[in-house]
CSV table of C-alpha atoms in Angstrom, one decimal:
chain,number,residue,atom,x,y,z
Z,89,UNK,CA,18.7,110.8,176.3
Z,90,UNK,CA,19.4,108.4,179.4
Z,91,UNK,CA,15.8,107.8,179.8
Z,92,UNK,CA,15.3,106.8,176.5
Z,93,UNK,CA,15.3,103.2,177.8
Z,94,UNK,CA,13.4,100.0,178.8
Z,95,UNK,CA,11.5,99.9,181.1
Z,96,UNK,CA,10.3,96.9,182.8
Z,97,UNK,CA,7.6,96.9,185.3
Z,98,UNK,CA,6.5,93.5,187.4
Z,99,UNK,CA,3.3,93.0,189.0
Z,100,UNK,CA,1.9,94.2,190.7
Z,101,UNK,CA,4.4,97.5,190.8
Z,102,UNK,CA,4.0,100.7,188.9
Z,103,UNK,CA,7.1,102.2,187.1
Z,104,UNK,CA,9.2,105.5,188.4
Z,105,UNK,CA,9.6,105.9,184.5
Z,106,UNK,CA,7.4,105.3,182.4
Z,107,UNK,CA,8.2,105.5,179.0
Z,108,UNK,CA,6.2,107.1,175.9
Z,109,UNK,CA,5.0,103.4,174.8
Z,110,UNK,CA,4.3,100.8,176.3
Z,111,UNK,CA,3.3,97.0,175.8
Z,112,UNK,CA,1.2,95.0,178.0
Z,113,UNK,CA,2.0,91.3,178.1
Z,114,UNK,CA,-0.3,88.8,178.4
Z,115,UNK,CA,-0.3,85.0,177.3
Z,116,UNK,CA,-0.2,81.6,179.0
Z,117,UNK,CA,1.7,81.3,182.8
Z,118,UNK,CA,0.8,78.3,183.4
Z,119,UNK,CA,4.0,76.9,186.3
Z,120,UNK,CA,5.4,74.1,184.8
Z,121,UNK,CA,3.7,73.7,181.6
Z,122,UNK,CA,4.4,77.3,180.0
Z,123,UNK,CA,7.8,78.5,178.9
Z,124,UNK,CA,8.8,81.8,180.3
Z,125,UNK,CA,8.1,83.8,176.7
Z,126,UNK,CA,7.9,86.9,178.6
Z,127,UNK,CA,11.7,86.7,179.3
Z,128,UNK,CA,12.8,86.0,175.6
Z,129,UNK,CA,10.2,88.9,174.4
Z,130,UNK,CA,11.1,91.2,176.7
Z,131,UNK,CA,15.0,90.6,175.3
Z,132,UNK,CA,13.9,91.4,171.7
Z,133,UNK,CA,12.3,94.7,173.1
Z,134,UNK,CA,14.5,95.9,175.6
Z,135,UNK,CA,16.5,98.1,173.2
Z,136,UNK,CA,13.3,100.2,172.4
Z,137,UNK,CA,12.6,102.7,175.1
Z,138,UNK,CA,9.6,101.5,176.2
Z,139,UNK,CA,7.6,100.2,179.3
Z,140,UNK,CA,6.9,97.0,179.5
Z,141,UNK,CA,4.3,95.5,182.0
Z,142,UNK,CA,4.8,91.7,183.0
Z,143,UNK,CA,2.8,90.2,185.1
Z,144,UNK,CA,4.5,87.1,186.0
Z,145,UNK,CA,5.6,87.5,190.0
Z,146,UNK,CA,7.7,85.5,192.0
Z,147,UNK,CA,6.2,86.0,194.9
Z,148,UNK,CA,2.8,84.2,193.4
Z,149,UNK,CA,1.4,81.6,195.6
Z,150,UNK,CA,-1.4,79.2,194.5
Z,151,UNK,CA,-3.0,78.8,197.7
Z,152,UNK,CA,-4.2,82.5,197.4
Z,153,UNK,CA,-8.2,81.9,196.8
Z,154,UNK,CA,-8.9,83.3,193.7
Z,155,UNK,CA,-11.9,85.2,195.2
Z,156,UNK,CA,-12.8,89.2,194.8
Z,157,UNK,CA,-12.4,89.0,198.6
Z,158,UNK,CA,-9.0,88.1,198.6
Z,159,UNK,CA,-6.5,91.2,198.9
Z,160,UNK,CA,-3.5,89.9,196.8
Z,161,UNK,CA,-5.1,88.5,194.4
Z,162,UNK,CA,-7.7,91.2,193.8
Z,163,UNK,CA,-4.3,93.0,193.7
Z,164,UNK,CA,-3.1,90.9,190.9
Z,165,UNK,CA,-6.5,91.0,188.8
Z,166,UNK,CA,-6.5,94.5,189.1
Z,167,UNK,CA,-3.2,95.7,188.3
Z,168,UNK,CA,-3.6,93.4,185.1
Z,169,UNK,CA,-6.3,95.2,184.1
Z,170,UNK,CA,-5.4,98.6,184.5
Z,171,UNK,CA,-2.3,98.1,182.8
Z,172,UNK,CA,-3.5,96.5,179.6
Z,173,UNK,CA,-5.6,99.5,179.7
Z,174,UNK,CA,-2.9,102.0,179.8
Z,175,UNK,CA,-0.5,100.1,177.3
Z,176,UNK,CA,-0.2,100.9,173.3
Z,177,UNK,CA,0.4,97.7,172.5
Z,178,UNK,CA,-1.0,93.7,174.1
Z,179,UNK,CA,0.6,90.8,173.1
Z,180,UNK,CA,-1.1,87.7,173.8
Z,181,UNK,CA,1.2,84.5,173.8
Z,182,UNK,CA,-0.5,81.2,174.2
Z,183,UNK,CA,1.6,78.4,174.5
Z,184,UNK,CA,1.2,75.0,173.1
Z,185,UNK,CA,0.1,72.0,175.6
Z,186,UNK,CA,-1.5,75.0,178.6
Z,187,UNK,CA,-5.1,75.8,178.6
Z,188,UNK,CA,-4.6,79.8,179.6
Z,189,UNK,CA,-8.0,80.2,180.0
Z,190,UNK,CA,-7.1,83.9,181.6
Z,191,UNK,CA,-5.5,84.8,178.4
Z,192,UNK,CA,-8.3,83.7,176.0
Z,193,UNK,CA,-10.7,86.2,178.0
Z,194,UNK,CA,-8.0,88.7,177.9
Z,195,UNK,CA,-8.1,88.4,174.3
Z,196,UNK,CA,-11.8,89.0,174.0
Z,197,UNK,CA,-11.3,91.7,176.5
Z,198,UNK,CA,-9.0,93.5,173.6
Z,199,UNK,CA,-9.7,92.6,170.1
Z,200,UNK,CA,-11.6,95.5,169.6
Z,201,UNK,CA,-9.5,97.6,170.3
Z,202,UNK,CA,-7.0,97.5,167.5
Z,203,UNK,CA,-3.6,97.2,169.7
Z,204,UNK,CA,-3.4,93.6,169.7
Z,205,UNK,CA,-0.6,91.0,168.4
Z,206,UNK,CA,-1.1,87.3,168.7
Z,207,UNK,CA,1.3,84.8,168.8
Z,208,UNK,CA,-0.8,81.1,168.6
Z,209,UNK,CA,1.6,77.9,167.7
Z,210,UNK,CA,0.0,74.8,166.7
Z,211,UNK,CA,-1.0,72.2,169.1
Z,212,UNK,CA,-2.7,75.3,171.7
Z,213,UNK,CA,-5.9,73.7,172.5
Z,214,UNK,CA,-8.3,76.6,171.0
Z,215,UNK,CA,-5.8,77.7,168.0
Z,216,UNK,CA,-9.4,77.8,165.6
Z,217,UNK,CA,-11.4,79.7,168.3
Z,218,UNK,CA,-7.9,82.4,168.6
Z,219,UNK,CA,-7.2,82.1,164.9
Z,220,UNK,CA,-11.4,83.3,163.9
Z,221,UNK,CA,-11.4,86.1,166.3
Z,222,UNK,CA,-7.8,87.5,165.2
Z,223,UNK,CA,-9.1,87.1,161.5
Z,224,UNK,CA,-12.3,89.1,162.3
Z,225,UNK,CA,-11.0,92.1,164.0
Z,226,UNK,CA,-7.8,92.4,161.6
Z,227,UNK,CA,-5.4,91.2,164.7
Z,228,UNK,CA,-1.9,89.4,163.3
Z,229,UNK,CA,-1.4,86.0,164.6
Z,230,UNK,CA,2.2,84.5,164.8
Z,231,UNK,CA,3.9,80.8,165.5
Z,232,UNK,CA,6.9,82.7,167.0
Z,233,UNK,CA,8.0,84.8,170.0
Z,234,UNK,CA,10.6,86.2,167.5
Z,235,UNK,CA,7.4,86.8,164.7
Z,236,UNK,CA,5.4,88.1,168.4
Z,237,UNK,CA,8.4,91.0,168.9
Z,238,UNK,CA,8.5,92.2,165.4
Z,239,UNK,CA,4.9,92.2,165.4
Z,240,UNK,CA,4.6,94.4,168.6
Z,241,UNK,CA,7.2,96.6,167.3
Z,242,UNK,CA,5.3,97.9,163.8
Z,243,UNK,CA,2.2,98.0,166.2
Z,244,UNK,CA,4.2,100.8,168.5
């Protein structure tokens, strides 16, 4: 069918079509420091048809007050979580040399839940911490974005 596409959906938007599955991704985005993995994951997925929720924007600004009074980035924090919520599958990517401390309390948000994937290369800061909490609640762990997309794919 035509619809039977990708679909990818930018914070802090909502798709017009959302597809039957969907994948949530989360992982380290830290500006100058982290590679853009979201890009080259999102090109190993986009022949599925699926919805895939990114929250990298280019409109982020740094000098918004990371506050629960702040509009845009209550926005941000918000959306994030109610689309992990909504998605099938979260992949977490941490990056070797960032901290992501977001993404290490989005994992403990999740690895309960049994939808998880984990990519975690050497030389991330808190690979033991990641690598003991994956191993207790049966979550994969991978070195690789292209390991990451094959693992999201048998989690679908």
């Amino acid at each position: 069918s035509p619809d039977a596409r990708c679909t990818i959906c930018m914070a802090p938007g909502l798709p017009d079509n959302k597809q039957p599955a969907s994948i949530f991704l989360s992982g380290s985005i830290e500006m100058g420091k982290a590679i853009d993995w979201q890009t080259a994951l999102t090109k190993r997925l986009e022949h599925l048809p699926i919805t895939i929720f990114n929250p990298r924007r280019d409109d982020w600004d740094s000098s918004w007050e990371e506050d629960i009074t702040n509009a845009k980035f209550r926005e941000q924090v918000d959306w994030e979580l109610d689309q992990m919520a909504l998605a099938d599958v979260t992949v977490v990517c941490f990056v070797a040399g960032t901290q992501s401390p977001i993404s290490l309390m989005e994992l403990g948000l999740n690895a309960r839940d049994g939808k998880v994937v984990v990519c975690c290369p050497k030389g991330f800061w808190k690979r033991g911490n990641v690598q003991i909490v994956c191993h207790r609640y049966g979550i994969p762990v991978v070195e690789t974005v292209e390991e990451l997309a094959e693992e999201a794919i048998k989690k679908l």
